[in-house]
Coordinates of C-alpha atoms in Angstrom, one line a residue:
Chain A
M1 CA 0.0 0.0 0.0
R2 CA 2.8 2.3 1.0
S3 CA 4.7 1.6 -2.1
I4 CA 1.6 2.2 -4.3
S5 CA 1.1 5.6 -2.7
F6 CA 4.8 6.4 -3.0
L7 CA 4.6 5.5 -6.7
A8 CA 1.5 7.6 -7.1
S9 CA 3.2 10.6 -5.5
C10 CA 6.3 10.1 -7.6
I11 CA 4.1 10.2 -10.7
A12 CA 2.2 13.2 -9.4
A13 CA 5.5 15.0 -8.7
A14 CA 6.9 14.1 -12.2
S15 CA 3.7 15.3 -13.9
S16 CA 3.8 18.6 -12.0
F17 CA 7.3 19.3 -13.3
A18 CA 6.3 18.4 -16.8
A19 CA 3.3 20.7 -16.5
A20 CA 5.5 23.5 -15.2
E21 CA 7.7 23.3 -18.3
L22 CA 4.8 23.4 -20.6
N23 CA 3.6 26.5 -18.9
Q24 CA 6.7 28.5 -19.8
S25 CA 5.3 29.0 -23.3
K26 CA 4.2 32.4 -24.3
P27 CA 1.9 34.2 -21.9
L28 CA -1.8 33.8 -22.3
L29 CA -3.0 37.2 -22.8
S30 CA -6.4 37.4 -24.4
K31 CA -6.7 40.7 -26.2
Q32 CA -8.6 42.5 -28.9
V33 CA -6.6 43.1 -32.0
L34 CA -7.1 46.4 -33.9
P35 CA -6.1 47.2 -37.5
S36 CA -2.7 48.8 -38.0
T37 CA -4.4 52.1 -39.1
F38 CA -5.9 52.5 -35.6
T39 CA -5.0 55.6 -33.6
P40 CA -6.9 56.4 -30.4
P41 CA -9.5 59.2 -31.2
Q42 CA -8.2 62.5 -29.8
V43 CA -11.1 63.1 -27.5
F44 CA -9.2 63.7 -24.3
K45 CA -6.4 65.8 -23.1
N46 CA -4.3 65.4 -20.0
N47 CA -4.4 68.6 -18.1
N48 CA -2.0 67.7 -15.4
L49 CA 0.0 64.5 -15.1
V50 CA 2.4 63.3 -12.4
K51 CA 4.1 59.9 -12.7
N52 CA 5.6 58.5 -9.5
I53 CA 8.2 55.8 -9.9
N54 CA 8.9 53.9 -6.7
L55 CA 12.1 51.9 -6.7
D56 CA 12.0 50.9 -3.0
K57 CA 11.2 47.3 -4.0
A58 CA 12.8 44.7 -6.2
Y59 CA 10.4 45.8 -9.0
P60 CA 9.5 49.4 -10.1
R61 CA 6.0 50.4 -9.1
E62 CA 4.6 53.3 -11.2
T63 CA 1.6 55.4 -10.4
I64 CA 0.2 57.9 -12.9
N65 CA -2.1 60.5 -11.4
V66 CA -3.7 62.4 -14.3
I67 CA -6.5 64.9 -14.7
I68 CA -8.2 64.1 -18.0
E69 CA -10.6 66.4 -19.8
N70 CA -13.0 65.5 -22.5
I71 CA -12.4 67.9 -25.4
D72 CA -14.9 66.2 -27.7
S73 CA -18.5 67.3 -28.2
K74 CA -19.9 64.0 -27.0
P75 CA -19.5 62.1 -23.7
Q76 CA -16.6 59.7 -23.9
S77 CA -15.8 56.6 -21.8
E78 CA -12.8 54.9 -23.4
Y79 CA -9.3 56.2 -22.4
Y80 CA -6.3 54.6 -24.1
L81 CA -2.9 54.2 -22.4
P82 CA -0.1 53.2 -24.8
F83 CA 2.9 51.0 -24.0
E84 CA 5.6 49.7 -26.2
T85 CA 5.1 46.0 -27.2
S86 CA 8.3 45.0 -25.4
L87 CA 7.2 46.8 -22.3
I88 CA 3.5 45.7 -22.1
S89 CA 4.5 42.1 -21.6
K90 CA 6.3 43.2 -18.4
I91 CA 3.4 45.3 -17.0
G92 CA 1.6 43.7 -14.2
G93 CA -1.3 44.4 -12.0
L94 CA -2.5 47.5 -13.8
E95 CA -5.3 49.1 -11.9
V96 CA -7.2 52.3 -12.5
R97 CA -9.2 54.1 -9.9
D98 CA -10.9 57.5 -9.6
R99 CA -8.5 59.3 -7.3
K100 CA -11.3 61.5 -5.9
A101 CA -13.8 58.6 -5.5
V102 CA -11.8 55.5 -4.5
E103 CA -15.0 53.8 -3.3
K104 CA -16.1 53.4 -6.9
G105 CA -13.6 50.6 -7.2
I106 CA -11.3 49.4 -9.9
F107 CA -12.2 50.4 -13.5
K108 CA -12.3 47.8 -16.2
A109 CA -9.0 47.9 -18.2
E110 CA -8.1 45.5 -21.0
V111 CA -5.2 45.1 -23.4
V112 CA -5.8 45.9 -27.0
G113 CA -3.1 45.1 -29.6
I114 CA -2.6 46.5 -33.0
D115 CA -1.6 43.9 -35.6
E116 CA 1.6 42.0 -35.2
D117 CA 4.1 44.4 -36.7
S118 CA 3.1 47.4 -34.5
S119 CA 5.4 48.5 -31.8
T120 CA 2.7 50.0 -29.7
E121 CA -0.1 48.3 -27.7
F122 CA -2.8 49.9 -25.6
Y123 CA -4.6 49.4 -22.4
K124 CA -8.2 50.4 -22.9
I125 CA -9.6 51.9 -19.8
H126 CA -13.4 51.9 -19.5
L127 CA -14.7 54.8 -17.4
P128 CA -17.7 53.5 -15.5
E129 CA -19.7 56.7 -16.4
P130 CA -19.0 58.5 -19.7
L131 CA -17.3 61.8 -19.2
A132 CA -19.4 64.7 -20.3
P133 CA -17.8 67.3 -22.8
N134 CA -15.4 69.7 -21.0
A135 CA -15.8 67.7 -17.8
Q136 CA -12.7 66.5 -15.9
Q137 CA -11.8 63.4 -14.0
T138 CA -8.8 62.4 -11.9
L139 CA -7.4 58.9 -12.7
S140 CA -4.9 57.1 -10.6
I141 CA -3.3 54.4 -12.8
S142 CA -0.9 52.1 -10.9
Y143 CA 1.1 49.1 -12.2
S144 CA 4.4 47.3 -11.7
V145 CA 7.1 46.7 -14.3
L146 CA 8.5 43.2 -13.8
S147 CA 12.0 42.0 -14.9
S148 CA 13.1 45.5 -15.8
L149 CA 15.9 46.2 -13.4
Y150 CA 19.4 45.3 -14.6
P151 CA 22.4 45.0 -12.3
V152 CA 25.3 47.3 -13.4
P153 CA 28.0 45.9 -13.1
A154 CA 26.4 42.6 -13.9
Q155 CA 29.0 40.7 -11.8
I156 CA 30.2 41.8 -8.3
A157 CA 32.2 40.3 -5.5
Q158 CA 30.4 38.5 -2.7
S159 CA 30.3 41.4 -0.2
D160 CA 30.0 44.3 -2.7
K161 CA 27.2 46.7 -3.0
Q162 CA 24.7 45.9 -5.8
Y163 CA 23.7 48.7 -8.2
L164 CA 20.6 48.4 -10.4
Q165 CA 19.8 50.3 -13.5
Y166 CA 16.3 51.3 -14.6
T167 CA 15.5 52.9 -17.9
F168 CA 12.2 54.7 -18.5
S169 CA 10.8 57.7 -20.3
A170 CA 10.8 61.1 -18.7
Y171 CA 7.7 61.8 -20.7
T172 CA 4.9 59.6 -19.6
S173 CA 3.7 57.7 -22.7
S174 CA 0.2 58.9 -23.6
A175 CA -2.2 58.8 -26.5
Y176 CA -3.2 62.3 -25.9
L177 CA -1.7 65.8 -25.6
T178 CA -0.4 66.4 -22.1
E179 CA -0.3 70.0 -20.9
K180 CA 1.8 69.7 -17.8
Q181 CA 3.6 66.8 -16.5
R182 CA 6.3 65.7 -14.1
T183 CA 8.0 62.3 -13.4
K184 CA 9.1 61.7 -9.8
V185 CA 11.5 58.9 -9.0
K186 CA 11.8 57.6 -5.4
F187 CA 15.0 55.7 -4.7
P188 CA 15.5 53.4 -1.7
N189 CA 18.4 55.6 -0.6
S190 CA 20.4 58.6 -1.7
D191 CA 23.2 56.5 -3.3
V192 CA 22.5 57.3 -6.9
P193 CA 25.9 57.4 -8.7
D194 CA 24.6 57.7 -12.3
Y195 CA 21.5 59.3 -13.9
T196 CA 20.6 61.0 -17.1
S197 CA 20.6 64.8 -17.0
L198 CA 18.3 66.4 -19.5
P199 CA 19.1 69.9 -21.0
A200 CA 17.5 72.7 -19.0
E201 CA 15.8 74.0 -22.2
L202 CA 13.4 71.0 -22.3
N203 CA 12.3 72.0 -18.8
D204 CA 9.5 74.6 -18.7
E205 CA 11.0 76.1 -15.5
Q206 CA 14.5 76.2 -17.1
K207 CA 15.9 74.5 -14.1
A208 CA 18.4 71.7 -14.0
D209 CA 16.7 68.4 -14.9
P210 CA 16.2 66.4 -12.7
Q211 CA 15.7 68.2 -9.5
K212 CA 17.1 66.3 -6.5
Q213 CA 15.5 66.2 -3.0
G214 CA 17.1 63.6 -0.8
S215 CA 16.3 60.2 -2.3
T216 CA 13.7 61.7 -4.7
F217 CA 14.4 63.0 -8.2
T218 CA 11.9 65.0 -10.2
Y219 CA 12.0 65.2 -14.0
G220 CA 10.0 68.1 -15.4
L221 CA 7.9 70.2 -15.5
Y222 CA 7.2 69.7 -19.2
N223 CA 4.6 71.7 -21.1
N224 CA 2.4 70.6 -24.0
V225 CA 4.0 67.2 -24.7
P226 CA 2.4 65.7 -27.8
A227 CA 0.9 62.3 -27.9
G228 CA 3.4 59.5 -28.3
A229 CA 6.4 61.5 -27.3
S230 CA 9.2 59.8 -25.4
Q231 CA 12.4 60.9 -23.7
P232 CA 14.4 57.9 -22.4
V233 CA 16.4 58.4 -19.2
S234 CA 18.3 55.9 -17.1
V235 CA 19.1 55.9 -13.4
R236 CA 21.5 53.6 -11.5
Y237 CA 21.1 53.3 -7.8
E238 CA 22.2 51.1 -4.9
F239 CA 20.1 48.2 -4.1
T240 CA 22.0 45.6 -2.0
K241 CA 19.0 43.3 -1.6
P242 CA 17.9 40.2 -3.5
V243 CA 15.9 40.8 -6.7
T244 CA 13.6 37.8 -6.1
H245 CA 11.4 36.7 -9.0
A246 CA 9.3 33.6 -9.2
T247 CA 9.1 32.6 -12.8
I248 CA 6.3 30.2 -11.9
L249 CA 4.2 29.8 -8.8
E250 CA 1.9 26.9 -8.8
R251 CA -0.6 27.0 -5.9
D252 CA -3.1 24.3 -5.1
I253 CA -6.0 24.7 -2.7
E254 CA -7.7 21.4 -1.9
V255 CA -11.1 21.4 -0.2
S256 CA -12.1 18.2 1.8
H257 CA -15.6 18.1 3.1
W258 CA -15.1 14.7 4.8
G259 CA -11.9 15.7 6.5
G260 CA -13.0 19.3 7.2
N261 CA -9.7 20.4 5.9
L262 CA -8.3 23.0 3.5
A263 CA -4.9 21.9 2.2
S264 CA -2.6 24.4 0.5
E265 CA 0.5 23.7 -1.4
E266 CA 2.7 26.1 -3.2
R267 CA 5.5 25.3 -5.7
Y268 CA 8.0 28.0 -6.4
W269 CA 10.6 28.4 -9.2
L270 CA 12.6 31.3 -7.9
V271 CA 15.5 33.2 -9.5
N272 CA 17.5 36.1 -8.2
Q273 CA 17.6 38.6 -10.9
G274 CA 20.4 40.6 -9.2
A275 CA 24.1 40.7 -10.0
G276 CA 26.1 37.5 -10.4
L277 CA 29.1 36.5 -8.4
K278 CA 32.4 37.7 -9.9
N279 CA 34.5 34.9 -8.3
H280 CA 33.6 31.6 -6.8
F281 CA 31.3 31.5 -3.8
S282 CA 33.5 31.7 -0.6
R283 CA 31.8 29.8 2.2
V284 CA 34.5 31.1 4.7
E285 CA 33.8 34.7 3.8
W286 CA 30.0 34.1 3.9
Q287 CA 30.2 32.4 7.3
K288 CA 32.5 35.2 8.7
Q289 CA 30.1 37.8 7.6
S290 CA 26.8 36.2 8.6
Y291 CA 27.5 36.9 12.2
M292 CA 27.4 40.6 11.5
N293 CA 24.4 40.3 9.2
P294 CA 25.4 42.9 6.6
P295 CA 23.1 43.8 3.7
T296 CA 23.6 41.3 0.9
F297 CA 22.2 40.8 -2.6
A298 CA 21.9 37.1 -1.9
L299 CA 18.5 35.6 -0.9
K300 CA 19.1 34.2 2.6
G301 CA 15.6 33.4 3.7
L302 CA 11.9 33.8 3.1
N303 CA 9.1 34.5 5.6
L304 CA 5.7 33.2 4.8
P305 CA 3.0 34.6 7.0
L306 CA 0.2 32.1 7.0
H307 CA -3.3 32.6 8.4
S308 CA -3.7 31.6 12.0
G309 CA -4.8 28.1 12.4
A310 CA -2.3 26.7 9.8
V311 CA -0.9 23.4 10.9
D312 CA 1.3 20.6 9.5
P313 CA 3.6 22.7 7.4
Y314 CA 6.3 21.1 5.2
F315 CA 9.1 22.5 3.1
T316 CA 10.7 20.3 0.5
D317 CA 12.8 20.6 -2.6
D318 CA 14.1 18.2 -5.3
I319 CA 16.4 16.6 -2.7
G320 CA 13.8 16.1 0.0
N321 CA 12.9 17.7 3.3
V322 CA 14.7 21.0 4.0
S323 CA 15.4 21.1 7.7
T324 CA 16.3 24.7 7.9
S325 CA 12.9 26.1 8.5
K326 CA 11.0 27.3 11.6
F327 CA 7.3 27.4 12.1
R328 CA 5.8 29.8 14.7
P329 CA 2.1 29.3 15.1
G330 CA 0.4 32.4 16.5
K331 CA -3.1 33.8 17.2
K332 CA -2.8 36.5 14.6
E333 CA -0.8 34.7 12.0
A334 CA 1.4 31.7 11.8
L335 CA 4.9 32.5 10.5
L336 CA 6.8 30.0 8.4
E337 CA 10.4 30.9 8.1
L338 CA 12.2 29.2 5.3
K339 CA 16.0 29.1 4.6
P340 CA 17.0 27.8 1.2
R341 CA 19.8 25.2 1.2
Y342 CA 22.2 27.8 -0.1
P343 CA 22.3 31.6 -0.3
V344 CA 20.7 32.4 -3.7
F345 CA 23.0 34.9 -5.4
G346 CA 22.2 36.8 -8.6
T347 CA 21.3 34.6 -11.6
W348 CA 21.1 31.6 -9.3
K349 CA 17.9 29.6 -9.0
Y350 CA 16.1 27.7 -6.3
S351 CA 12.9 25.7 -6.5
F352 CA 10.9 24.3 -3.7
R353 CA 7.5 23.4 -2.4
V354 CA 5.7 24.3 0.8
G355 CA 2.4 23.2 2.1
W356 CA 0.2 23.3 5.1
N357 CA -3.3 22.4 6.3
A358 CA -6.1 24.5 7.9
D359 CA -9.5 24.0 9.3
L360 CA -12.1 24.3 6.6
S361 CA -14.7 26.0 8.9
S362 CA -13.0 29.4 8.6
Y363 CA -12.9 29.3 4.8
L364 CA -16.2 27.5 3.8
R365 CA -19.8 28.5 4.4
K366 CA -22.9 26.7 3.5
L367 CA -25.6 28.9 2.0
S368 CA -29.1 28.8 3.2
T369 CA -30.3 28.1 -0.3
G370 CA -29.9 24.4 -0.7
E371 CA -26.7 22.6 -1.4
T372 CA -24.5 25.6 -2.3
Y373 CA -21.2 26.4 -0.6
A374 CA -19.1 29.5 -0.7
L375 CA -15.3 29.3 -0.3
K376 CA -13.2 32.4 0.4
V377 CA -9.4 31.9 0.2
P378 CA -6.5 34.3 -0.4
F379 CA -5.6 34.3 -4.1
L380 CA -1.9 34.6 -3.3
E381 CA -0.1 33.9 -0.1
G382 CA 3.7 33.6 -0.2
P383 CA 6.7 35.4 1.1
R384 CA 6.5 38.8 2.6
S385 CA 9.7 40.9 2.7
G386 CA 10.8 44.5 2.5
E387 CA 12.2 44.2 -1.0
G388 CA 9.2 42.3 -2.3
I389 CA 8.9 39.5 -4.8
S390 CA 7.4 39.4 -8.2
Y391 CA 5.7 36.5 -10.0
G392 CA 5.9 35.9 -13.7
R393 CA 3.1 33.5 -13.7
V394 CA 0.7 32.2 -11.1
N395 CA -1.2 29.1 -11.7
L396 CA -3.8 28.6 -9.0
R397 CA -5.9 25.4 -8.8
V398 CA -8.8 25.2 -6.5
I399 CA -9.6 21.5 -6.1
L400 CA -13.2 21.1 -5.0
P401 CA -14.8 17.9 -3.8
E402 CA -15.8 15.2 -6.3
G403 CA -19.1 15.9 -7.8
A404 CA -19.2 19.7 -7.2
T405 CA -20.9 21.5 -10.1
N406 CA -21.9 25.0 -11.1
V407 CA -18.6 26.6 -10.1
K408 CA -18.4 30.4 -10.1
F409 CA -15.6 32.6 -8.9
S410 CA -14.8 36.2 -8.3
T411 CA -11.6 38.0 -7.5
T412 CA -10.1 41.4 -8.0
V413 CA -6.8 40.0 -9.2
P414 CA -6.5 40.4 -13.0
I415 CA -6.9 36.9 -14.4
V416 CA -5.8 36.0 -17.9
D417 CA -7.2 32.5 -18.1
N418 CA -9.7 30.3 -16.3
S419 CA -10.9 26.8 -16.8
T420 CA -12.7 24.0 -15.0
S421 CA -11.5 20.4 -15.3
L422 CA -11.2 17.2 -13.4
H423 CA -8.3 16.3 -11.1
R424 CA -8.0 12.6 -10.2
T425 CA -6.3 11.6 -7.0
F426 CA -6.8 9.3 -4.0
M427 CA -10.1 7.5 -3.6
D428 CA -11.7 9.2 -6.6
T429 CA -14.0 7.6 -9.0
L430 CA -14.9 10.5 -11.3
G431 CA -12.2 13.0 -10.3
R432 CA -12.5 16.2 -8.4
T433 CA -13.9 19.3 -10.0
T434 CA -10.9 21.7 -10.3
L435 CA -11.0 25.4 -11.0
S436 CA -7.7 26.6 -12.6
L437 CA -6.9 30.3 -12.7
T438 CA -3.9 31.9 -14.3
A439 CA -2.5 35.3 -13.6
I440 CA 0.6 36.8 -15.0
N441 CA 3.0 39.5 -13.8
L442 CA 1.8 39.7 -10.2
V443 CA 3.7 41.2 -7.3
D444 CA 3.5 40.5 -3.6
E445 CA 1.1 43.5 -3.1
F446 CA -1.6 41.1 -4.2
R447 CA -1.2 39.0 -1.1
D448 CA -4.3 40.2 0.6
R449 CA -6.7 39.8 -2.3
D450 CA -9.4 37.2 -1.9
L451 CA -10.8 34.6 -4.2
I452 CA -14.4 33.7 -3.7
V453 CA -15.7 30.4 -5.2
T454 CA -19.2 29.1 -5.0
Y455 CA -20.3 25.7 -6.0
D456 CA -23.2 23.2 -5.7
Y457 CA -22.4 20.0 -3.9
P458 CA -25.4 17.8 -3.4
W459 CA -25.3 15.4 -0.4
T460 CA -25.6 12.4 -2.8
A461 CA -22.3 13.4 -4.4
G462 CA -20.8 13.6 -0.9
Y463 CA -21.6 9.9 -0.2
R464 CA -20.0 8.7 -3.4
K465 CA -16.7 7.8 -1.7
P466 CA -18.0 5.6 1.2
V467 CA -20.7 4.1 -1.0
V468 CA -18.1 3.0 -3.6
I469 CA -15.9 1.5 -1.0
T470 CA -19.0 -0.2 0.7
L471 CA -20.0 -1.7 -2.6
G472 CA -16.5 -2.9 -3.3
M473 CA -16.3 -4.5 0.1
F474 CA -19.7 -6.2 -0.2
A475 CA -18.6 -7.6 -3.6
V476 CA -15.6 -9.2 -1.7
F477 CA -18.0 -10.7 0.8
A478 CA -20.3 -12.0 -2.0
V479 CA -17.4 -13.5 -3.9
V480 CA -16.1 -15.2 -0.7
W481 CA -19.5 -16.7 -0.2
V482 CA -19.8 -17.9 -3.8
L483 CA -16.4 -19.4 -3.9
G484 CA -16.8 -20.9 -0.4
S485 CA -20.0 -22.6 -1.4
I486 CA -18.6 -24.3 -4.5
D487 CA -18.4 -28.0 -3.7
T488 CA -14.9 -29.2 -4.7
S489 CA -15.1 -32.5 -2.9
I490 CA -14.5 -35.7 -4.8
G491 CA -16.7 -38.7 -4.4
K492 CA -20.4 -39.1 -4.1
K493 CA -22.5 -36.4 -2.4
K494 CA -24.0 -37.4 0.8
A495 CA -27.7 -37.6 0.7
A496 CA -29.2 -34.8 2.6
Chain B
M1 CA -15.4 47.0 -3.6
S2 CA -18.5 44.8 -3.7
S3 CA -19.3 42.0 -5.9
P4 CA -22.2 39.6 -6.1
L5 CA -20.2 36.6 -4.8
L6 CA -18.8 38.7 -1.9
D7 CA -22.4 39.5 -0.9
V8 CA -23.3 35.8 -1.1
W9 CA -20.3 35.1 1.2
E10 CA -21.4 37.9 3.7
A11 CA -25.0 36.7 3.6
A12 CA -23.9 33.2 4.8
S13 CA -21.9 34.6 7.8
G14 CA -22.7 32.5 10.8
S15 CA -23.2 29.3 8.9
S16 CA -19.7 28.2 8.5
Y17 CA -19.2 24.6 7.4
H18 CA -18.5 22.0 10.1
P19 CA -18.1 18.3 9.1
A20 CA -20.0 15.6 10.9
V21 CA -16.8 14.3 12.5
G22 CA -14.2 16.8 13.5
K23 CA -10.5 16.5 12.8
N24 CA -9.7 15.3 16.4
T25 CA -12.2 12.4 16.4
Q26 CA -11.5 11.1 12.8
F27 CA -9.0 8.5 14.0
T28 CA -11.3 7.2 16.8
V29 CA -14.3 6.9 14.5
G30 CA -12.3 5.4 11.7
F31 CA -10.7 2.9 13.9
V32 CA -13.9 1.8 15.6
L33 CA -15.7 1.4 12.3
L34 CA -12.8 -0.6 10.7
F35 CA -12.5 -2.8 13.8
T36 CA -16.3 -3.4 13.7
S37 CA -16.0 -4.3 10.1
L38 CA -13.1 -6.7 10.9
I39 CA -15.1 -8.4 13.7
L40 CA -18.2 -8.8 11.5
G41 CA -16.1 -10.0 8.6
A42 CA -14.4 -12.6 10.8
V43 CA -17.7 -13.9 12.1
F44 CA -18.9 -14.1 8.5
G45 CA -15.8 -16.0 7.6
L46 CA -16.4 -18.6 10.3
N47 CA -20.0 -19.1 9.3
R48 CA -20.5 -18.4 5.6
S49 CA -24.2 -18.7 4.7
L50 CA -26.7 -17.0 2.4
T51 CA -28.5 -15.5 5.4
N52 CA -25.2 -14.3 7.0
L53 CA -24.2 -12.5 3.7
P54 CA -26.8 -9.6 4.2
L55 CA -26.9 -10.0 8.0
L56 CA -23.1 -9.6 8.5
G57 CA -21.7 -8.6 5.1
V58 CA -23.8 -5.5 4.7
P59 CA -23.0 -3.9 8.1
A60 CA -19.4 -4.9 7.7
S61 CA -19.2 -3.3 4.2
I62 CA -20.9 -0.1 5.4
A63 CA -18.6 0.1 8.4
F64 CA -15.6 -0.5 6.2
G65 CA -16.7 2.1 3.6
F66 CA -17.1 4.9 6.2
G67 CA -14.2 3.7 8.4
A68 CA -11.8 3.8 5.4
V69 CA -12.8 7.3 4.5
Y70 CA -12.3 8.6 8.1
M71 CA -9.1 6.6 8.6
I72 CA -7.5 8.0 5.4
C73 CA -8.5 11.5 6.5
A74 CA -7.0 10.8 10.0
V75 CA -3.7 9.9 8.5
G76 CA -3.4 13.1 6.6
V77 CA -4.8 12.3 3.1
Y78 CA -7.8 14.6 3.1
V79 CA -10.2 13.1 0.6

């Protein structure tokens, strides 16, 4: 029995790796494709625009605050935001809100592409209420740019400081005329050895460009920048922290009604996108320094805050159990502290899996209307750290009980793909209904977003497992009786 | 930010799902049922007859079916 389950888990493990490799194909990004002659209708103008670039974390976070004005004669509701094709595949978690009415929630935004040869693609932002002629609205557009920081120099010694370079446009790319705009860059510290200086003539205030204030640089003010204008600038700044990126995160959430359990498992394929080591790794130097705990660009550990009530955690990698982990259960949260087998320096990789169990009662509710259940789980858990972590692709599977139907879900995380299929595992006859969701280019700021799933689960479906085993066992008894009552004796039968 | 499913979730507050047998009693229940099934099966084995097949075989099978489900949950494979 044990060897069978071991074999089954081996096959499951092997299949998950195979699936992971398949997933590295091109990102699933459903989009509308427009003809190459398309240009966004010039119905808006940007009155005032401020772009904030925050480089505190291991990925740039950009927020565009813009006052838009409808200069058309009709109400308009579609605002286009252009990006270069090479950049748009790195944009993650784009969210648009009304800065003056945040309670209105997140506006609908979708990617629209122009045919294959075009170098520009757009995010089409749907304003919930059309903007009347001459009316103004303040938009707050925030997003992260993944895999866009490059270490310069690309190779450094083990205890050196790491410097990252980020290239962006001092003019915010826009499909409309922008009357006034500034770009503010917030660095993690004031150690910024190199940056592009723009000629003072470009600047409307005729000042040195950029203006420096501590760890914040400001490019601009620029007046009347036409649509599509761009002014590339680069900055190089100190960032002696790991640039942690998960190329793939596979996350499984398994609901068990019989066991009253919610099992979570996460499989990570991490890479440190920081600078590589110039020389060989020196264990002696590493060990000498670790006592002083200096800042380093190597990834030393990960802290996973789990919800309180998490039990039975495990942390394994390709070799087996990794014993350098601590689990601190608590009332508010349970902290799982992981240490990889080796410090992960720039360009190095580390893949592992963690999992834990929790009581189902805090995640699942039964609705008063019949046999419907509602499940509320975090879309993303995972490490929390000051420098942050970015995810190239997140594949989330919610494995519901066998026989669950009518699956619906809702989440505020931007999803690129969803499907419902069957997942076959222990003691299944049909296979468990599985909701698969895919998101790309997420960052750790999405940790607290919830996923709500509702499904119908009739009680008859719930009894499938014990009934199948019962029937099987009864068949054994019946066969024993039939075989036992065959008369195999030789000789004459005794008269009764 | 409100969505229809979030309202559904909020409406069901106070009716969180609790299984018939809690996590702490799964092993006991599973063990008792499997042991009952073993005893009944053994008795049937000693006296195999057509009347004993439904009389002992059916309760033994049911006890085995539910016992197996609870025992496999108790050992950590939550089915």
